[in-house]
Amino acid sequence: MPPERGPVVSATQKNATQNSFMKSLFFGQIQEELIFPYPEVPAETNETVRMVLDSVDRFAREHVKSAEWDEKGEMPREIVSLMAEMGMMGMAVPEEFGGLGLPQSGYARIMQEVAGIDGSLGVTLGAHQSIGYKALLLFGTDEQKKRFLPRLASGEMIACYCLTEPSSGSDAASIKTTATLSGDGTHYVLNGNKLWITNGGIASFMTVFAKVEVEEAGPNGDRTKKEKVTCFLLELPAQGVTAGPSEHKLGIRASWTNAIHFDNVRVPVENVVSGVGQGFKVAMGVLNHGRLGLAAGAIGGAKRALQASIEHSNERVQFQKKLHEFGMIKEKIGRLMMNIYVAESMTYMTTNMVDRKDLDYSIESAVAKVFCSEMLWEAVDENLQIWGGSGYMKEYPYERWLRDARINRIFEGTNEILRAFIALSGMQGPGQELAGIAAGMPKDLAEAIKFPLKGLGPLGELVARKIKRNTVGETISKAHPSLKKMAGVLEEHAVEFGTQVEVLLRRHGKKIHLRQFAQKRIADIAIDFYAMACVLSRVTSSIQKAGGDVTKCELEIAMAEAFFQRANRRIKGNFKTIDRNDDDHMKLIADKAAAAGRYPFDVITPS
Ligand code: MYA
């Protein structure tokens, strides 16, 4: 049966999710006013960014020696000082604190350029301001900002973000570093180890996450002790802080990556950010923001790879033809260009959501990080392929670009953990709605179906029907009429998505947390959906700017149509495999491999 027209969302739920485009989508709803019209970079920002980009390009020509730095595994420390002199250490810091005062869209555009020049440079700059002092910028008090921001913006201080530990990577809440309040209550004492801290070796300002023991009222009024993640600002030098040597890495080899050890390090109580126990939310808030710098950086890297591919395929002759005349090369160049356009559309849509300051962009920024890092990987891989044997040689930069790009799928949240986050965070709202409906039922009935709702039995159906009755009809009205078909695809998918989310929640209840095969499908649909929605909005704006003359937008329309076709096929495939899939086989195979501890077959018989 085709999906019912109109989103599965009640009026109350619409209120609860109206500040997030993606959270609404999990109810089957499209809040088009949040993505139309496609945002423009304000003229003032445009002007500042242009000026910075000019000096970045000059700086790159004069000072950046990527091959040499990569070989040595380090860049000269003066490079950071030079970037500081150019005013690049405080791009998003308000002017009153000595920064450029750029909005997130301007910051991202510059990060795009820098990372496109050199991955290590991008990461060094990004670790300083995308995450290093972001907790201070987003959640710090005025007093804290006055104390630190001017020195951070000028580059007098270099920042790093200390969250990861030897036994705590994706599971960020499980950190073991402790902070204990001193007897006189004036400072905390930090003890513990942090791992793989970008800029750790050159930092003079650390944002450190540690656990503080706090007393809380228990359910029976009794006092219980709990360890709560807390965020601290630490100024160096400080006694008891040691940084290990810079790690040898596959890529971004010229950036600093160090272990940090805290041995009875004193941090004044006034350096706690957002209050004791608020650290996990601070850490997540910083990463939500920071992930857009990474997404933009990935666009820069991919544009450079595409450029190299175009140049080579325009020059290299095989079988008496230029490479670009071959269909298989055309498909690669076409796909890379289309994917960069999509990545750009979603990243700058999301930076605008950040700049608006009234929206929840947590899912959108995770989507952009996943999409852009995978898009970059595909771009550097295909570029190396187009360069063939030369691509594999150290004499050329392309193998380095591949090595540099790989980390983006791992740091700032692995793409696996972010897919889980996208799916589970998105499903939280519909899950609460289902639970709420159950709560409003007669007691005996509610008792019987206490959330998690199990199975697809009659009670689950009853809940589903109740939600359906509350639906409000809605379609995309703001897309350009010539793109009606694409808008229709989104409308249909939105309804189907809301329905499938509900089905999964009814089927698994809270156990959806354990269903990673399902989470991946849901996340992949969400990623493709957001990508399509952003592209639809951007192409609509381009057509409108061209006075409705679609012929002037031929290229953008072609990229949009091609992406819609591909994403549509993927989404349909993901919907289909929610019910009919090979998950059980995959689980069995993986479980057997885990039990055997090895690949258990061989074509030769054992002696
Ligand atoms: S930095 C370290 C990277 N590490 C991570 O990203 C850690 C990944 N882990 C997580 O994100 C979390 O632990 C997950 C939470 C998601 C797994 N926004 O019970 P929970 C809320 C807002 O689900 P967990 C690095 O790599 C949630 O709603 N809120 O928690 C440096 C709940 O709230 P409530 C969020 O099971 C690299 C509560 O928290 C978010 O532990 C250097 C608890 O949630 C969120 N996102 O799982 C990079 N998540 O209780 C350099 C959770 O109210 C820069 N919550 O319901 C590079 C610059 C670019 C250069 C580019 C070059 C090309």
XYZ file of C-alpha atoms and ligand atoms in Angstrom:
670
model
C 0.000 0.000 0.000
C 1.387 3.468 -0.826
C 2.097 5.546 2.256
C -0.699 7.741 3.515
C -0.234 11.414 2.462
C 0.533 13.781 5.303
C 2.945 13.536 8.172
C 2.418 11.405 11.218
C 2.614 14.111 13.827
C 0.263 15.523 16.370
C -0.131 19.221 17.015
C 1.558 18.895 20.411
C 4.474 17.049 18.911
C 4.866 19.678 16.256
C 5.514 22.145 19.062
C 7.972 19.841 20.742
C 10.105 19.422 17.647
C 9.655 22.700 15.830
C 13.197 23.840 16.513
C 14.769 20.903 14.672
C 14.288 20.020 11.037
C 15.628 16.501 11.474
C 13.875 15.724 14.757
C 10.584 16.623 13.066
C 11.387 14.292 10.222
C 11.340 11.369 12.651
C 7.619 12.153 13.093
C 7.219 12.111 9.324
C 7.080 15.876 9.215
C 8.885 18.306 6.915
C 9.367 21.759 8.425
C 10.153 23.483 5.171
C 10.329 26.933 6.761
C 13.535 25.780 8.473
C 15.301 25.026 5.193
C 13.748 27.494 2.712
C 15.029 29.842 1.406
C 18.580 28.505 1.118
C 20.733 30.728 3.370
C 23.053 33.311 1.870
C 26.341 34.258 3.458
C 25.757 37.840 4.709
C 27.611 40.506 2.673
C 29.732 41.606 5.629
C 30.841 38.027 6.344
C 31.495 37.508 2.668
C 33.815 40.496 2.629
C 35.827 39.395 5.689
C 36.052 35.810 4.458
C 37.303 36.950 1.035
C 40.074 38.964 2.671
C 41.106 36.076 4.904
C 41.048 33.653 1.966
C 43.389 35.925 0.010
C 45.924 35.951 2.820
C 45.498 32.197 3.367
C 46.365 31.563 -0.275
C 49.443 33.802 -0.041
C 50.463 32.092 3.175
C 50.045 28.667 1.559
C 52.227 29.590 -1.401
C 54.976 31.010 0.792
C 55.063 28.745 3.816
C 53.237 25.442 3.414
C 55.564 22.505 2.698
C 53.181 19.587 2.993
C 55.387 16.825 1.552
C 58.329 17.804 3.744
C 56.190 18.079 6.889
C 54.554 14.746 6.175
C 57.918 13.058 5.731
C 59.286 14.511 8.975
C 56.053 13.992 10.870
C 55.948 17.601 12.044
C 55.499 21.162 10.898
C 57.615 24.026 12.234
C 56.075 25.564 15.353
C 56.430 28.997 13.680
C 53.705 28.035 11.216
C 51.199 28.262 14.046
C 52.609 31.661 15.027
C 52.292 32.832 11.422
C 48.650 31.747 11.330
C 48.157 33.632 14.587
C 49.703 36.770 13.088
C 47.180 36.516 10.280
C 44.403 36.650 12.882
C 43.295 33.096 12.224
C 43.201 31.802 15.787
C 40.049 33.630 16.797
C 37.880 33.493 13.715
C 34.600 32.951 15.560
C 35.579 34.917 18.671
C 33.533 38.111 19.105
C 35.432 41.261 18.172
C 35.177 42.575 21.750
C 37.472 39.712 22.756
C 39.908 40.304 19.914
C 38.549 37.874 17.313
C 37.192 38.292 13.803
C 33.638 37.778 15.039
C 32.719 35.535 12.133
C 29.511 33.541 12.165
C 29.764 29.755 11.814
C 29.218 29.941 8.042
C 32.240 32.244 7.623
C 34.371 30.175 9.971
C 33.469 26.997 8.098
C 34.320 28.535 4.728
C 37.803 29.431 5.957
C 38.293 25.986 7.506
C 37.305 24.562 4.125
C 40.117 26.520 2.495
C 42.772 25.731 5.084
C 42.034 21.990 5.191
C 42.025 21.993 1.385
C 45.586 23.314 1.452
C 46.929 20.903 4.024
C 45.141 18.382 6.270
C 47.552 18.835 9.199
C 47.148 22.587 9.052
C 43.349 22.239 9.060
C 43.409 19.885 12.020
C 45.785 22.098 14.045
C 43.639 25.154 13.469
C 40.437 23.152 13.999
C 41.565 21.510 17.234
C 42.334 25.001 18.599
C 39.035 26.674 17.793
C 36.525 24.087 16.515
C 36.780 22.251 19.836
C 39.813 23.444 21.879
C 38.265 26.586 23.378
C 34.701 26.060 22.103
C 33.379 25.154 25.568
C 34.587 28.552 26.788
C 33.086 30.316 23.784
C 29.711 28.568 23.973
C 29.228 27.988 27.685
C 31.795 30.123 29.523
C 30.884 33.031 31.797
C 31.764 36.599 30.816
C 34.487 36.577 33.424
C 36.002 33.372 31.994
C 35.796 34.754 28.464
C 37.507 37.996 29.474
C 40.238 36.023 31.186
C 41.069 33.692 28.311
C 39.505 34.585 24.972
C 41.764 37.519 24.010
C 44.875 35.379 24.455
C 43.291 32.462 22.583
C 42.097 34.664 19.737
C 45.538 36.213 19.325
C 47.239 32.819 19.331
C 49.236 33.691 22.443
C 47.530 30.594 23.851
C 46.945 27.407 21.849
C 44.033 25.239 22.899
C 43.257 21.545 22.940
C 40.224 19.442 23.878
C 40.909 16.670 26.375
C 38.056 14.162 26.347
C 39.368 10.843 24.955
C 41.120 8.428 27.320
C 42.788 5.038 26.915
C 39.559 3.247 27.886
C 37.078 5.881 26.749
C 36.705 6.675 23.056
C 33.192 6.536 21.642
C 31.829 5.905 25.134
C 32.617 9.445 26.195
C 30.685 9.245 29.468
C 32.980 6.500 30.777
C 36.034 8.717 31.366
C 38.117 7.912 34.428
C 40.013 11.161 34.976
C 38.941 12.531 38.351
C 38.680 15.987 39.843
C 38.510 16.260 43.613
C 37.600 19.429 45.473
C 40.390 20.616 47.767
C 39.777 20.812 51.492
C 39.599 24.611 51.431
C 37.182 24.562 48.472
C 39.340 26.832 46.312
C 40.381 24.384 43.616
C 39.959 20.932 42.121
C 42.758 18.402 41.828
C 42.914 16.576 38.497
C 44.292 13.061 38.099
C 44.175 10.838 35.037
C 45.290 10.230 31.476
C 44.075 11.557 28.156
C 44.939 10.027 24.818
C 45.377 11.232 21.212
C 44.922 14.864 22.096
C 45.312 17.020 18.999
C 47.568 20.025 19.815
C 48.389 18.370 23.162
C 52.116 18.974 22.604
C 51.812 22.709 21.936
C 48.794 23.656 24.027
C 48.851 26.266 26.736
C 45.093 26.048 27.336
C 43.239 22.796 27.896
C 39.551 22.043 28.072
C 39.572 18.997 30.327
C 36.700 16.655 31.106
C 36.904 14.836 34.441
C 34.572 13.168 36.889
C 33.628 14.892 40.124
C 31.910 13.069 42.952
C 28.658 14.787 43.843
C 25.991 14.003 46.388
C 22.458 13.724 45.101
C 19.101 13.139 46.698
C 18.066 9.527 46.094
C 14.501 8.401 45.330
C 13.725 7.967 49.042
C 15.193 11.275 50.105
C 18.487 9.568 51.051
C 21.816 11.014 49.826
C 23.736 9.040 47.193
C 27.171 9.733 45.771
C 27.557 9.912 41.998
C 30.453 10.693 39.696
C 29.505 13.351 37.187
C 31.421 14.565 34.157
C 32.548 18.156 34.621
C 34.332 20.532 32.253
C 37.420 22.460 33.402
C 39.519 25.179 31.799
C 43.178 24.631 32.537
C 45.858 27.220 31.902
C 49.429 26.036 31.331
C 52.084 25.836 32.541
C 50.596 23.989 35.489
C 52.460 21.698 37.796
C 51.658 18.016 37.229
C 50.746 18.218 33.527
C 52.935 16.232 31.147
C 52.524 15.673 27.437
C 53.870 12.530 25.800
C 55.779 12.599 22.503
C 53.830 13.271 19.318
C 52.294 10.045 17.976
C 53.333 8.533 14.634
C 50.231 8.414 12.481
C 48.995 7.217 9.105
C 47.977 10.714 8.022
C 47.798 14.337 9.203
C 51.329 13.480 10.291
C 52.463 17.059 10.760
C 49.791 17.774 13.378
C 50.501 17.284 17.082
C 48.809 14.290 18.720
C 49.860 13.550 22.291
C 48.942 11.682 25.431
C 48.433 13.992 28.416
C 48.994 12.962 32.002
C 47.505 14.820 34.969
C 49.158 14.220 38.297
C 47.546 16.204 41.121
C 46.981 19.222 38.881
C 45.279 22.157 40.589
C 42.463 23.955 38.747
C 40.742 26.908 40.404
C 37.016 26.376 41.093
C 36.238 29.421 38.968
C 37.464 27.456 35.939
C 34.530 25.026 35.973
C 32.351 25.491 32.878
C 28.561 25.396 33.215
C 28.639 23.983 36.733
C 29.743 20.718 38.277
C 28.114 17.711 36.614
C 27.233 19.505 33.376
C 30.340 18.326 31.532
C 28.769 15.668 29.326
C 26.305 18.135 27.854
C 29.127 20.652 27.398
C 31.262 18.017 25.646
C 28.406 17.083 23.311
C 27.535 20.728 22.640
C 31.117 21.423 21.636
C 31.231 18.406 19.335
C 27.891 19.283 17.709
C 29.414 22.638 16.820
C 32.888 21.350 15.979
C 31.670 18.687 13.581
C 30.714 21.381 11.100
C 34.331 22.579 10.927
C 35.305 19.047 10.033
C 32.536 18.806 7.440
C 33.732 22.036 5.841
C 37.341 20.858 5.952
C 36.315 17.698 4.144
C 34.717 19.787 1.398
C 38.023 21.639 0.971
C 39.944 18.375 0.670
C 37.450 16.937 -1.793
C 37.485 20.046 -3.991
C 41.232 19.799 -4.228
C 41.007 16.101 -5.158
C 38.397 16.858 -7.815
C 40.591 19.613 -9.202
C 43.507 17.179 -9.537
C 41.234 14.623 -11.205
C 39.893 17.132 -13.702
C 43.384 18.388 -14.566
C 44.764 14.894 -15.075
C 41.828 13.611 -17.075
C 42.032 16.705 -19.298
C 45.692 15.979 -20.069
C 46.444 12.283 -19.892
C 46.015 10.411 -23.193
C 45.443 6.653 -23.454
C 44.177 4.762 -26.509
C 44.515 8.095 -28.389
C 41.910 9.726 -26.191
C 41.982 12.079 -23.244
C 40.925 10.300 -20.062
C 37.908 12.574 -19.655
C 36.462 11.174 -22.871
C 36.003 7.754 -21.272
C 32.625 6.972 -19.721
C 34.050 5.434 -16.584
C 36.082 8.549 -15.885
C 33.093 10.791 -16.651
C 31.062 8.831 -14.109
C 33.738 9.387 -11.470
C 34.157 13.114 -12.106
C 30.405 13.601 -12.336
C 29.829 11.739 -9.063
C 32.570 13.612 -7.199
C 31.322 16.981 -8.361
C 27.716 16.110 -7.498
C 28.691 14.840 -4.044
C 30.712 17.970 -3.280
C 27.723 20.094 -4.264
C 25.508 18.051 -1.933
C 28.037 18.213 0.912
C 28.358 21.972 0.496
C 24.568 22.373 0.424
C 24.061 20.486 3.688
C 27.064 21.930 5.518
C 26.239 25.561 4.834
C 22.545 24.935 5.502
C 23.586 23.641 8.901
C 26.071 26.419 9.693
C 23.190 28.796 9.091
C 21.099 26.840 11.593
C 23.902 27.406 14.095
C 24.052 31.103 13.267
C 20.294 31.482 13.790
C 20.829 30.473 17.429
C 17.231 29.280 17.886
C 17.514 25.790 16.417
C 18.651 22.383 17.590
C 21.220 21.284 14.998
C 22.675 18.266 16.824
C 21.427 15.684 14.309
C 22.094 17.899 11.301
C 25.738 18.446 12.264
C 26.261 14.719 12.851
C 24.711 14.046 9.424
C 27.019 16.608 7.807
C 30.082 15.110 9.503
C 29.223 11.589 8.337
C 28.275 12.592 4.787
C 31.225 14.928 4.235
C 33.891 12.639 5.696
C 32.670 9.753 3.530
C 32.387 12.012 0.511
C 35.990 13.137 1.063
C 37.184 9.551 1.350
C 35.501 8.658 -1.932
C 36.996 11.757 -3.594
C 40.607 11.101 -2.571
C 40.256 7.417 -3.427
C 38.798 8.067 -6.878
C 41.362 10.796 -7.536
C 44.141 8.338 -6.743
C 42.473 5.847 -9.100
C 42.282 8.403 -11.900
C 45.997 9.105 -11.416
C 46.618 5.344 -11.590
C 50.180 4.224 -10.834
C 51.305 7.822 -10.319
C 48.630 8.195 -7.658
C 50.260 5.437 -5.642
C 53.741 7.003 -5.749
C 55.123 9.214 -2.966
C 56.444 11.544 -5.644
C 52.871 12.844 -5.976
C 50.687 14.179 -3.156
C 47.678 11.961 -3.830
C 48.567 9.051 -1.538
C 49.137 11.597 1.247
C 45.715 13.123 0.621
C 44.222 9.656 1.019
C 46.123 9.077 4.268
C 45.217 12.530 5.585
C 41.530 12.049 4.795
C 41.089 8.730 6.577
C 40.944 10.112 10.124
C 37.827 12.155 9.396
C 35.653 9.041 9.547
C 37.089 8.318 13.000
C 37.622 11.476 15.061
C 35.032 13.895 16.438
C 32.767 10.830 16.797
C 33.235 7.763 14.624
C 30.751 7.542 11.792
C 29.341 4.409 13.415
C 28.645 6.128 16.738
C 27.229 9.126 14.899
C 24.877 6.897 12.899
C 23.692 5.416 16.194
C 23.315 8.938 17.590
C 21.344 10.147 14.535
C 18.936 7.215 14.748
C 18.467 7.142 18.516
C 18.357 10.871 19.105
C 15.828 11.189 16.267
C 13.680 8.359 17.613
C 13.607 9.787 21.124
C 10.700 12.168 20.331
C 8.418 9.594 18.678
C 9.326 7.146 21.469
C 8.208 9.639 24.094
C 5.021 10.322 22.135
C 4.191 6.625 22.108
C 4.921 6.386 25.815
C 2.797 9.472 26.434
C -0.136 7.987 24.580
C 0.194 4.825 26.595
C 0.178 6.963 29.739
C -3.106 8.613 28.753
C -4.925 5.296 28.434
C -7.141 3.610 31.017
C -4.941 2.276 33.809
C -5.296 -1.431 33.061
C -4.570 -0.871 29.376
C -1.609 1.425 30.087
C -0.284 -1.090 32.595
C -0.406 -3.719 29.893
C 1.497 -1.693 27.332
C 3.930 0.225 29.497
C 6.650 1.595 27.256
C 8.629 -0.128 25.805
C 5.747 -1.279 23.645
C 6.400 -4.794 22.678
C 5.534 -6.594 19.481
C 3.044 -5.605 16.844
C 0.072 -6.825 18.802
C -3.324 -5.139 18.954
C -2.255 -2.684 21.665
C 0.615 -1.450 19.562
C -1.770 -1.010 16.643
C -4.146 0.916 18.859
C -1.379 3.363 19.731
C -0.449 3.687 16.078
C -4.039 4.418 15.067
C -4.281 7.055 17.778
C -1.259 8.818 16.355
C -2.617 8.582 12.810
C -5.822 10.316 13.914
C -3.746 13.289 15.029
C -2.066 13.786 11.703
C -1.896 17.158 9.969
C -1.598 17.312 6.210
C 1.369 19.188 4.778
C 3.365 19.324 1.560
C 6.448 21.159 0.347
C 5.221 24.471 -1.032
C 8.451 26.431 -1.216
C 10.362 24.381 -3.814
C 10.525 25.829 -7.322
C 7.638 24.412 -9.457
C 10.125 22.900 -11.921
C 11.437 20.742 -9.050
C 7.985 19.467 -8.087
C 8.878 15.863 -8.745
C 11.812 16.010 -6.361
C 9.681 17.673 -3.715
C 7.155 14.854 -4.141
C 9.860 12.263 -3.528
C 10.732 13.935 -0.231
C 7.096 14.176 0.843
C 6.559 10.478 0.242
C 9.735 9.460 1.987
C 8.951 11.653 4.990
C 5.640 9.930 5.585
C 7.100 6.497 5.068
C 10.015 7.368 7.353
C 7.702 8.499 10.172
C 5.723 5.292 9.768
C 8.791 3.055 9.770
C 10.235 4.792 12.834
C 6.975 4.099 14.615
C 6.941 0.475 13.483
C 10.473 -0.033 14.775
C 9.656 1.603 18.092
C 6.573 -0.550 18.543
C 8.542 -3.618 17.596
C 11.600 -3.053 19.766
C 10.568 -0.474 22.362
C 13.563 0.741 24.346
C 15.534 -2.206 23.018
C 15.956 -0.175 19.831
C 19.182 0.949 21.590
C 20.524 -2.543 20.972
C 19.371 -2.834 17.346
C 22.306 -1.411 15.440
C 21.428 -2.985 12.097
C 18.127 -1.082 12.235
C 19.804 2.081 13.537
C 22.156 2.107 10.570
C 19.298 1.895 8.066
C 17.385 4.658 9.824
C 20.487 6.861 9.963
C 21.305 6.255 6.306
C 17.779 7.227 5.276
C 18.003 10.341 7.456
C 21.359 11.301 5.917
C 20.090 10.915 2.343
C 16.889 12.745 3.208
C 18.666 15.740 4.721
C 21.054 15.831 1.760
C 18.145 15.892 -0.715
C 16.233 18.516 1.255
C 19.243 20.851 1.373
C 19.906 20.413 -2.350
C 16.259 21.069 -3.194
C 16.380 24.292 -1.237
C 19.663 25.430 -2.780
C 18.649 24.725 -6.366
C 15.324 26.461 -5.759
C 17.224 29.566 -4.648
C 19.489 29.397 -7.698
C 16.506 29.183 -10.055
C 14.814 32.063 -8.281
C 17.987 34.145 -8.530
C 18.064 33.368 -12.257
C 14.588 34.877 -12.523
C 13.025 31.433 -12.983
C 15.136 30.648 -16.059
C 15.942 26.970 -15.490
C 18.296 26.834 -18.466
C 20.692 29.036 -16.502
C 20.762 26.401 -13.765
C 21.212 23.374 -15.990
C 24.252 22.056 -14.127
C 22.771 22.414 -10.655
C 19.506 20.821 -11.741
C 21.390 17.920 -13.321
C 23.362 17.351 -10.104
C 20.196 17.555 -8.032
C 18.313 15.137 -10.270
C 21.177 12.670 -10.343
C 21.590 12.799 -6.586
C 17.853 12.392 -6.033
C 17.817 9.322 -8.274
C 20.701 7.710 -6.427
C 19.530 8.664 -2.951
C 15.979 7.606 -3.787
C 17.213 4.145 -4.747
C 19.232 3.874 -1.532
C 16.305 5.034 0.612
C 13.901 2.593 -1.030
C 16.437 -0.184 -0.509
C 16.778 0.753 3.148
C 12.997 0.842 3.663
C 12.670 -2.540 2.013
C 15.357 -4.126 4.139
C 13.843 -2.942 7.420
C 11.705 -6.091 7.243
C 13.425 -8.334 4.710
C 17.159 -8.429 5.212
C 20.125 -10.680 5.859
C 20.772 -9.355 9.375
C 20.409 -12.777 10.967
C 22.937 -14.226 8.572
C 25.365 -11.398 9.244
C 24.972 -11.819 12.989
C 25.547 -15.537 12.722
C 28.642 -15.096 10.549
C 30.101 -12.419 12.844
C 29.329 -14.444 15.981
C 31.031 -17.515 14.484
C 34.063 -15.401 13.581
C 34.196 -13.997 17.114
C 33.873 -17.472 18.623
C 36.553 -18.941 16.328
C 38.764 -15.880 16.704
C 39.847 -16.184 13.067
C 38.692 -16.815 9.490
C 37.972 -20.538 9.683
C 38.406 -21.664 6.042
C 41.343 -22.491 3.803
C 41.681 -24.040 0.369
C 44.518 -26.282 1.510
C 43.838 -29.027 4.009
C 45.720 -28.901 7.301
C 48.618 -31.336 7.661
S 37.193 14.653 20.244
C 36.466 13.190 20.837
C 35.479 12.558 19.949
N 34.634 11.747 20.704
C 33.345 11.699 20.474
O 32.807 12.336 19.587
C 32.586 10.840 21.395
C 31.459 10.136 20.715
N 30.450 9.807 21.679
C 29.321 10.503 21.820
O 29.042 11.409 21.068
C 28.392 10.130 22.947
O 29.097 9.483 23.974
C 27.182 9.282 22.510
C 26.265 9.310 23.718
C 26.411 9.893 21.365
C 27.647 7.893 22.117
N 24.049 16.534 21.449
O 22.528 8.247 27.218
P 23.173 8.984 26.090
C 22.543 13.778 25.436
C 23.238 16.870 22.451
O 22.805 8.618 24.704
P 25.767 7.788 25.818
C 38.111 14.241 18.891
O 37.938 13.262 18.278
C 21.376 12.795 25.339
O 20.279 13.345 24.670
N 22.936 16.026 23.441
O 24.761 8.910 26.285
C 39.143 15.276 18.556
C 21.109 12.553 26.805
O 20.416 13.668 27.317
P 19.145 13.470 28.252
C 23.474 14.808 23.394
O 25.151 6.452 25.828
C 39.592 15.254 17.152
C 22.512 12.547 27.423
O 23.314 13.335 26.544
C 24.339 14.388 22.376
O 27.011 8.017 26.575
C 40.325 16.477 16.768
C 23.090 11.149 27.564
O 22.959 10.520 26.293
C 24.617 15.318 21.372
N 25.433 15.045 20.352
O 26.034 8.098 24.255
C 39.670 17.143 15.624
N 24.706 13.106 22.611
O 19.657 12.693 29.444
C 40.330 18.363 15.142
C 24.098 12.729 23.735
O 18.707 14.840 28.575
C 39.408 19.231 14.361
N 23.355 13.759 24.213
O 18.149 12.689 27.436
C 39.294 18.929 12.933
C 38.854 20.104 12.132
C 38.583 19.846 10.711
C 39.734 19.539 9.811
C 39.330 18.781 8.612
C 40.459 18.210 7.737
C 39.931 17.607 6.447
